[in-house]
Short mmCIF file of C-alpha atoms in Angstrom, two decimals:
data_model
loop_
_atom_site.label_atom_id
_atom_site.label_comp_id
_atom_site.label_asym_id
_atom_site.label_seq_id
_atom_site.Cartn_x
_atom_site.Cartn_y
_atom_site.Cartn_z
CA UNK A 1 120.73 7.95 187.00
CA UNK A 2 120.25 9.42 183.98
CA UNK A 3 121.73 13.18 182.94
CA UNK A 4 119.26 16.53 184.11
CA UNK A 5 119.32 19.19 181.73
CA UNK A 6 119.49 23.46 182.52
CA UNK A 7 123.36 23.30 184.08
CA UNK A 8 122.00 21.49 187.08
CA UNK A 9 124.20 18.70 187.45
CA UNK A 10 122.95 15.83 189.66
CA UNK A 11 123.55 12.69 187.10
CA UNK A 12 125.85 10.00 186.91
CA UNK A 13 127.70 8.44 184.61
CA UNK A 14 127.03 5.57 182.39
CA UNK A 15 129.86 3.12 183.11
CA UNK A 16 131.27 4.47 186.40
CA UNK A 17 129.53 4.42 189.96
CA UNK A 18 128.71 7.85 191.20
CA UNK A 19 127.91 8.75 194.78
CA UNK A 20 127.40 11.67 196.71
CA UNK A 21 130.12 12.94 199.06
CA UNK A 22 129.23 15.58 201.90
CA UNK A 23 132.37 18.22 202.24
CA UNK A 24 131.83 20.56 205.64
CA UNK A 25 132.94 23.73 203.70
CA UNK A 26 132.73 25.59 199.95
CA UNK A 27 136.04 27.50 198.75
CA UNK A 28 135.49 30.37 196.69
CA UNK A 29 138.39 32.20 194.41
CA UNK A 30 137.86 35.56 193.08
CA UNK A 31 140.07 37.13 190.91
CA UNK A 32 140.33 40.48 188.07
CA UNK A 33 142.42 38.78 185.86
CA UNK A 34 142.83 41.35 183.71
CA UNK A 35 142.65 39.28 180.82
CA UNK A 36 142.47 35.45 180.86
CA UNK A 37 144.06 35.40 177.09
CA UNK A 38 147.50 37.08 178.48
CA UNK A 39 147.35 35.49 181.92
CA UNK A 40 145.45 32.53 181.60
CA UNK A 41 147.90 30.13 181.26
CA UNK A 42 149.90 31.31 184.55
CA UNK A 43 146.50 31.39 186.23
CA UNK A 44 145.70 27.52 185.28
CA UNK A 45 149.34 26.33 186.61
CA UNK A 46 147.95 28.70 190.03
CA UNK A 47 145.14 26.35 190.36
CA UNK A 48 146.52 23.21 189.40
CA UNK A 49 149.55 23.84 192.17
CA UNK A 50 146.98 24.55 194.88
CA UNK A 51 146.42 21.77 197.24
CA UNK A 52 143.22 22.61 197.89
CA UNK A 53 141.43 23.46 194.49
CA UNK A 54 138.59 25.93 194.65
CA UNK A 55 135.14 24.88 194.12
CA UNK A 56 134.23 28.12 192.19
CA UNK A 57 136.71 30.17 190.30
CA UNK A 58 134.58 33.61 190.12
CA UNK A 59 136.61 35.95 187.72
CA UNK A 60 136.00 39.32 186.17
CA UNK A 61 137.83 41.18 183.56
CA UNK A 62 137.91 37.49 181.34
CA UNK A 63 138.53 39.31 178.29
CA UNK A 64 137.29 36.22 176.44
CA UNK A 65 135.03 36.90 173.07
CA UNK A 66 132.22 33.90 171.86
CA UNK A 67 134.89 33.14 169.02
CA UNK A 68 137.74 31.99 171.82
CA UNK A 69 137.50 29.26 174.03
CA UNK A 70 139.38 29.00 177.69
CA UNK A 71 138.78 25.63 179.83
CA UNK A 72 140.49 25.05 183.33
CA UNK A 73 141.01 20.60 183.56
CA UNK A 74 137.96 19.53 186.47
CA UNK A 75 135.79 22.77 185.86
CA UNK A 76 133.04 24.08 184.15
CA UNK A 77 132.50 27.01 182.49
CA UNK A 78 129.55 29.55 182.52
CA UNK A 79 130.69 33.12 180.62
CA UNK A 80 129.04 36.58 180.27
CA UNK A 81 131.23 38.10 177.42
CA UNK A 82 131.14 41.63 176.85
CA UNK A 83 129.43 41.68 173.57
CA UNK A 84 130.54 45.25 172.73
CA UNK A 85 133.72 46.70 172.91
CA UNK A 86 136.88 45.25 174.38
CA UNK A 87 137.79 43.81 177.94
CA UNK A 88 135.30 43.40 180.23
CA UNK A 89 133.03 39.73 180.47
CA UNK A 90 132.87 37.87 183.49
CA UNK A 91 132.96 34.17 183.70
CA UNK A 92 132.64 31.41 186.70
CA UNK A 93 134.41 27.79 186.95
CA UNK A 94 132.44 25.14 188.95
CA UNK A 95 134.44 22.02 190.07
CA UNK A 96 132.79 19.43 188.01
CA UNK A 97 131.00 17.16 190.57
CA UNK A 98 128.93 20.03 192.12
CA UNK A 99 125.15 20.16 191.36
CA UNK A 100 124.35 24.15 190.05
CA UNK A 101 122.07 26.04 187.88
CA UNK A 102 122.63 28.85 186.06
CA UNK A 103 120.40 31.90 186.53
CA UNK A 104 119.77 33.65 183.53
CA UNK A 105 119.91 37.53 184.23
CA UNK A 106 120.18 39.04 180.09
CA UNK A 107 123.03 40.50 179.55
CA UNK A 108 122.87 44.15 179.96
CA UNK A 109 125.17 43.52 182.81
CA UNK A 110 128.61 41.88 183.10
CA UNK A 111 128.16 39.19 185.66
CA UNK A 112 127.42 35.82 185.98
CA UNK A 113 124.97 34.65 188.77
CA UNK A 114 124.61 30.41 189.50
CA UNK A 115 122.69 28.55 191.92
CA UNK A 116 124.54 26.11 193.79
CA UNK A 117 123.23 22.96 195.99
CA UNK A 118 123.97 22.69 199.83
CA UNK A 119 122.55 20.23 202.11
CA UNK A 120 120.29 22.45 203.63
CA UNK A 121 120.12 26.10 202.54
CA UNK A 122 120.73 26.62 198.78
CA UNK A 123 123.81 28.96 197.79
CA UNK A 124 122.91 32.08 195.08
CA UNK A 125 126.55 33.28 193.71
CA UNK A 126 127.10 36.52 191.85
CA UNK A 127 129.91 36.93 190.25
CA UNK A 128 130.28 41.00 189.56
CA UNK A 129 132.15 43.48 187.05
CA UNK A 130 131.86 47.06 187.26
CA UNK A 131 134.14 48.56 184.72
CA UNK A 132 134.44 52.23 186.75
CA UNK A 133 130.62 53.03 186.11
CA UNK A 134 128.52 54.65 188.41
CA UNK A 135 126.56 52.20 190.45
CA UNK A 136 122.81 51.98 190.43
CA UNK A 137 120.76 50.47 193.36
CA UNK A 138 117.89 49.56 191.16
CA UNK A 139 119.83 46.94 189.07
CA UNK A 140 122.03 45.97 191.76
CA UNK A 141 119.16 44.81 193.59
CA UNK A 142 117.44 43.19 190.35
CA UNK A 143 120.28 41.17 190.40
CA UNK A 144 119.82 39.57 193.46
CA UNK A 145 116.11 39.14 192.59
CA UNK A 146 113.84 37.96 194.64
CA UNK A 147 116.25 35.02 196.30
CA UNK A 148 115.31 34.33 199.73
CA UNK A 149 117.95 31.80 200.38
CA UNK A 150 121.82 32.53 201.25
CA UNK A 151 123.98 35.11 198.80
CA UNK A 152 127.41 35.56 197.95
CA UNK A 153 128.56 38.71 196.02
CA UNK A 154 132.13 38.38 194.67
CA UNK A 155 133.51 41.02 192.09
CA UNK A 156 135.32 44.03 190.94
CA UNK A 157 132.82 47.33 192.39
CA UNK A 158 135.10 49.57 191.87
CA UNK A 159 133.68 51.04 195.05
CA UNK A 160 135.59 53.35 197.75
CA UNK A 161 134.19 53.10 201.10
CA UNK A 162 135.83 53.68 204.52
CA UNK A 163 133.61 50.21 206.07
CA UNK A 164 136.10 47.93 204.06
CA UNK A 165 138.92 49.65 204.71
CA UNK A 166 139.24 52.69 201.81
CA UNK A 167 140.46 55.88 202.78
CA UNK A 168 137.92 57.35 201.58
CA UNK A 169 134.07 56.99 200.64
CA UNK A 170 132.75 57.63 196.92
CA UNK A 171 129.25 57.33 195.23
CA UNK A 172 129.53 53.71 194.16
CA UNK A 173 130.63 52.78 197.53
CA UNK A 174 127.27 54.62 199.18
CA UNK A 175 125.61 52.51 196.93
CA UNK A 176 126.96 49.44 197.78
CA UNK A 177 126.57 50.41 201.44
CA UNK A 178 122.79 51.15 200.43
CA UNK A 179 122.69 47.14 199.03
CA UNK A 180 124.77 45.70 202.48
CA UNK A 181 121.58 47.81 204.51
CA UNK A 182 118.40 47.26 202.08
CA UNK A 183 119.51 43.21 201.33
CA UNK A 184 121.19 42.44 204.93
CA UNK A 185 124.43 41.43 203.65
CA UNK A 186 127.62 41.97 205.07
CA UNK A 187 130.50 42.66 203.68
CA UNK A 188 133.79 39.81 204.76
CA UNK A 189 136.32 41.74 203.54
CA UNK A 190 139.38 42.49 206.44
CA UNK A 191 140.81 45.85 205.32
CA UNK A 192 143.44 44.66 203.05
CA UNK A 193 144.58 45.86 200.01
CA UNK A 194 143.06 43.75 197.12
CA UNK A 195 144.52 45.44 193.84
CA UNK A 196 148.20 47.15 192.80
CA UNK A 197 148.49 50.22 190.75
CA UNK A 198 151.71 48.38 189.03
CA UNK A 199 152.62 52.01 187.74
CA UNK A 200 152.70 53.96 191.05
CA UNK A 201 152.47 51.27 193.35
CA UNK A 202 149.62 52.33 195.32
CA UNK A 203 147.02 49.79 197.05
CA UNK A 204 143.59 50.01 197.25
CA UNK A 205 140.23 47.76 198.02
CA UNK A 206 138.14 47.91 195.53
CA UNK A 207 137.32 43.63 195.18
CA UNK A 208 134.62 42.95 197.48
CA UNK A 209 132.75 39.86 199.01
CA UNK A 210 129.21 40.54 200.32
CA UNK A 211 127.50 37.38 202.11
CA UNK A 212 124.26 37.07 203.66
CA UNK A 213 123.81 37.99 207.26
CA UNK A 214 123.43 34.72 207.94
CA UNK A 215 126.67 33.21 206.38
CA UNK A 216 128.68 35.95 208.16
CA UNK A 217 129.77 34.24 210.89
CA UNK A 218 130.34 30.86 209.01
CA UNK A 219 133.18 32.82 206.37
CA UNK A 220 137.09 33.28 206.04
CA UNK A 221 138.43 35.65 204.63
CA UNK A 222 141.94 35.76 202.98
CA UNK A 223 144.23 37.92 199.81
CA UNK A 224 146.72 35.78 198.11
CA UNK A 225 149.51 38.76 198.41
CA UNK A 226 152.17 36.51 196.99
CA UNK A 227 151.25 38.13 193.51
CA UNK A 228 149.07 39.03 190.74
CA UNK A 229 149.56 36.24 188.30
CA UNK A 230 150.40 38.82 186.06
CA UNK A 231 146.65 41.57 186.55
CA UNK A 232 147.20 43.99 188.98
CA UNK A 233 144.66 42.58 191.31
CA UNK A 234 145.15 39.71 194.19
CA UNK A 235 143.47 36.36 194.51
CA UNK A 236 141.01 36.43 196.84
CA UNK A 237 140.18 33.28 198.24
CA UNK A 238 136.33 32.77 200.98
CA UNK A 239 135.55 30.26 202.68
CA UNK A 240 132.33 29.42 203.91
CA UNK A 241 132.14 26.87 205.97
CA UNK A 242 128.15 25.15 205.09
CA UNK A 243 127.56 21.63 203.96
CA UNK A 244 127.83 20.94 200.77
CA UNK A 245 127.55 17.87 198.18
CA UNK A 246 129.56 16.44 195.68
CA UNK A 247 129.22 13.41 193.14
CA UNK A 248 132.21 11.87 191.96
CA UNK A 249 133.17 8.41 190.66
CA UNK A 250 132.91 5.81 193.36
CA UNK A 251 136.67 4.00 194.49
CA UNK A 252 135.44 3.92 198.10
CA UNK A 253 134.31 0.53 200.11
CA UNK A 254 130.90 -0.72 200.35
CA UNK A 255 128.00 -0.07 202.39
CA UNK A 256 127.74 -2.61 205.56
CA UNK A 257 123.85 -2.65 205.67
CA UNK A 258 124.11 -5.04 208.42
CA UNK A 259 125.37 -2.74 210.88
CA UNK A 260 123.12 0.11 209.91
CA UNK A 261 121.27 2.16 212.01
CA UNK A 262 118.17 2.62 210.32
CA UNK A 263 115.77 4.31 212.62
CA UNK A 264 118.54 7.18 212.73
CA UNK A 265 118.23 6.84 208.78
CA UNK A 266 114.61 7.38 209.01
CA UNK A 267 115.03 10.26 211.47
CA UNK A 268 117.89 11.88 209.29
CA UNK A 269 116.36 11.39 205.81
CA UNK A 270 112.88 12.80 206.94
CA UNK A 271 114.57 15.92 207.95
CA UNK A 272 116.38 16.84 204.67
CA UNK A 273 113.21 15.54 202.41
CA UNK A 274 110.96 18.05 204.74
CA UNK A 275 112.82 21.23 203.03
CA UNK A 276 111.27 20.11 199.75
CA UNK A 277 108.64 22.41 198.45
CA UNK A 278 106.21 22.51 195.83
CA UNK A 279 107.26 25.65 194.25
CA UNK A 280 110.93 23.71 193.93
CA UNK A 281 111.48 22.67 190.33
CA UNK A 282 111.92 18.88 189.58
CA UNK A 283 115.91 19.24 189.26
CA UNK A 284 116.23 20.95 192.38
CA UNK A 285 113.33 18.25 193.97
CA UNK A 286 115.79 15.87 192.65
CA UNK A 287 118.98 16.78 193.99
CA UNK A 288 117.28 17.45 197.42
CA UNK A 289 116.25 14.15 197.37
CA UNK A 290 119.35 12.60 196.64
CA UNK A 291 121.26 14.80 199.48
CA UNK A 292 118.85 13.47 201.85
CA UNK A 293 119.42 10.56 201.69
CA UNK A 294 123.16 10.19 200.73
CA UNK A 295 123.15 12.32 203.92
CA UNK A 296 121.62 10.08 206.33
CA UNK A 297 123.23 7.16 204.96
CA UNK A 298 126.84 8.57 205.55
CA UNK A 299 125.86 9.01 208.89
CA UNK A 300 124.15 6.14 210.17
CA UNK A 301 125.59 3.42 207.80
CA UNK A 302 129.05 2.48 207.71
CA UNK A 303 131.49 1.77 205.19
CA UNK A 304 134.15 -0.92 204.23
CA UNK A 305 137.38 0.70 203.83
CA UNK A 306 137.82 -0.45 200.19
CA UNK A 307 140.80 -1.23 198.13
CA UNK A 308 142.42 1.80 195.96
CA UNK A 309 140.78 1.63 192.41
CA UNK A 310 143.96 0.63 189.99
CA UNK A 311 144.53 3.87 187.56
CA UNK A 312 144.10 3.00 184.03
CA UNK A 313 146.81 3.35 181.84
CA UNK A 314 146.81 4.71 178.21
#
């Protein structure tokens, strides 16, 4: 297949095999890092220890200017650097392998906002700053835009508000409790603290993540309390539990065609390439096509087990 262009990523490669490979759940990190050039480093050895990596690394606070460059091994990056000033910028890692899109907001504000393929209902992510400005409904809601589909809000509000477990409620968090009401979202969070004041010690909740109505139910909800990684907010880590697709270099076995079930295929396939509009562009047409029918054919056709692909060796 050859290589789609506009950050969707649905192609293979030229010399290895690539096939599709349905996971049952997407794992979201968020994190105020307070400044990926001072705690970068500690951050990537974070990730890289984790036994279950995170499909998107939403962080605020990156700190990063055009001029400086920050990569995470198996990720890609999309930044919104604060252009003025310093601090500030947002920027999102997606595990390379997963089909997305960027959506292009300007840059007035600091977040990043992607589009990211599930098997049946596509995923909108936001990934928010709010560097202790008031709030505005207006652009909070331009933001979202006119997305129909599922939405995931993760970020720094800097929002107090008694419904996520504040002990008290300020302006910014009305507002945000005006964009849970107007957009029917809900907000996941449990009621624990998610940042430190390291010089007084005090806790607050102030990192939110807002989901769909929908998605509610399907979510998990957890704060990495074991530390900061040097910022004085926690790891937040969702996980929402949808279908979604991978590609990634094929050492699996091969398909048995022989012992396929191909009416099911027929059945299967005709259900995914029904969600396929007119109004979709051709990359998303595409990589709905493609999820059909990698989708029906991991069901109803089986697979050899395969032989572990030798590692090459420098």
């Amino acid at each position: 297949m050859g290589g789609s262009q506009g950050g969707v990523k649905c192609s293979g490669k030229s010399r290895n095999t690539m096939y599709w490979v349905i996971v049952v759940a997407m794992l979201i990190l968020q994190w105020n890092a307070r400044s990926l050039i001072a705690n970068g480093q500690d951050f990537k050895k974070f990730i890289y220890s984790q036994k279950e990596k995170p499909d998107l690394l939403c962080i605020q606070e990156s700190w990063l200017k055009p001029s400086l460059d920050f990569r995470i091994n198996g990720y890609v990056a999309i930044r919104q650097d604060r252009k003025d000033g310093a601090g500030g910028g947002c920027v999102t890692f997606v595990k390379e392998g997963i089909p997305y899109r960027n959506i292009d907001i300007g840059n007035e504000l600091e977040c990043v906002v992607i589009e990211v393929w599930a098997e049946r209902k596509n995923l909108v992510v936001i990934n928010f700053y709010n560097p202790c400005r008031k709030l505005e409904l207006s652009r909070l809601e331009d933001i979202e835009g006119l997305n129909r589909g599922s939405i995931v809000w993760c970020g720094d509000f800097n929002a107090h508000n008694t419904l996520w477990g504040s002990d008290k409620t300020d302006y910014n968090g009305q507002v945000v409790e005006e964009l849970l009401d107007g957009k029917h979202l809900v907000c996941i969070n449990d009621g624990r603290n998610t940042r430190i004041d390291v010089n007084t010690g005090k806790e607050s909740v102030i990192d939110l993540t807002l989901v769909t109505n929908t998605l509610a139910r399907l979510c998990e909800w957890d704060v990495y309390q074991e530390g900061t990684i040097g910022s004085d907010h926690y790891p937040i880590y969702s996980k929402i539990n949808i279908v979604m697709v991978h590609n990634t270099e094929n050492t699996g076995g091969k398909w048995i065609f022989g012992k396929a079930n191909w009416g099911n295929f027929m059945t299967e396939s005709g259900k995914h390439l029904q969600q396929i509009s007119d109004n979709m562009s051709i990359e998303m047409s595409n990589c709905k096509i493609l999820q059909g029918i990698m989708a029906a054919a991991i069901s109803c056709i089986p697979k050899s087990i395969g032989r572990t692909k030798r590692k090459l060796v420098p």
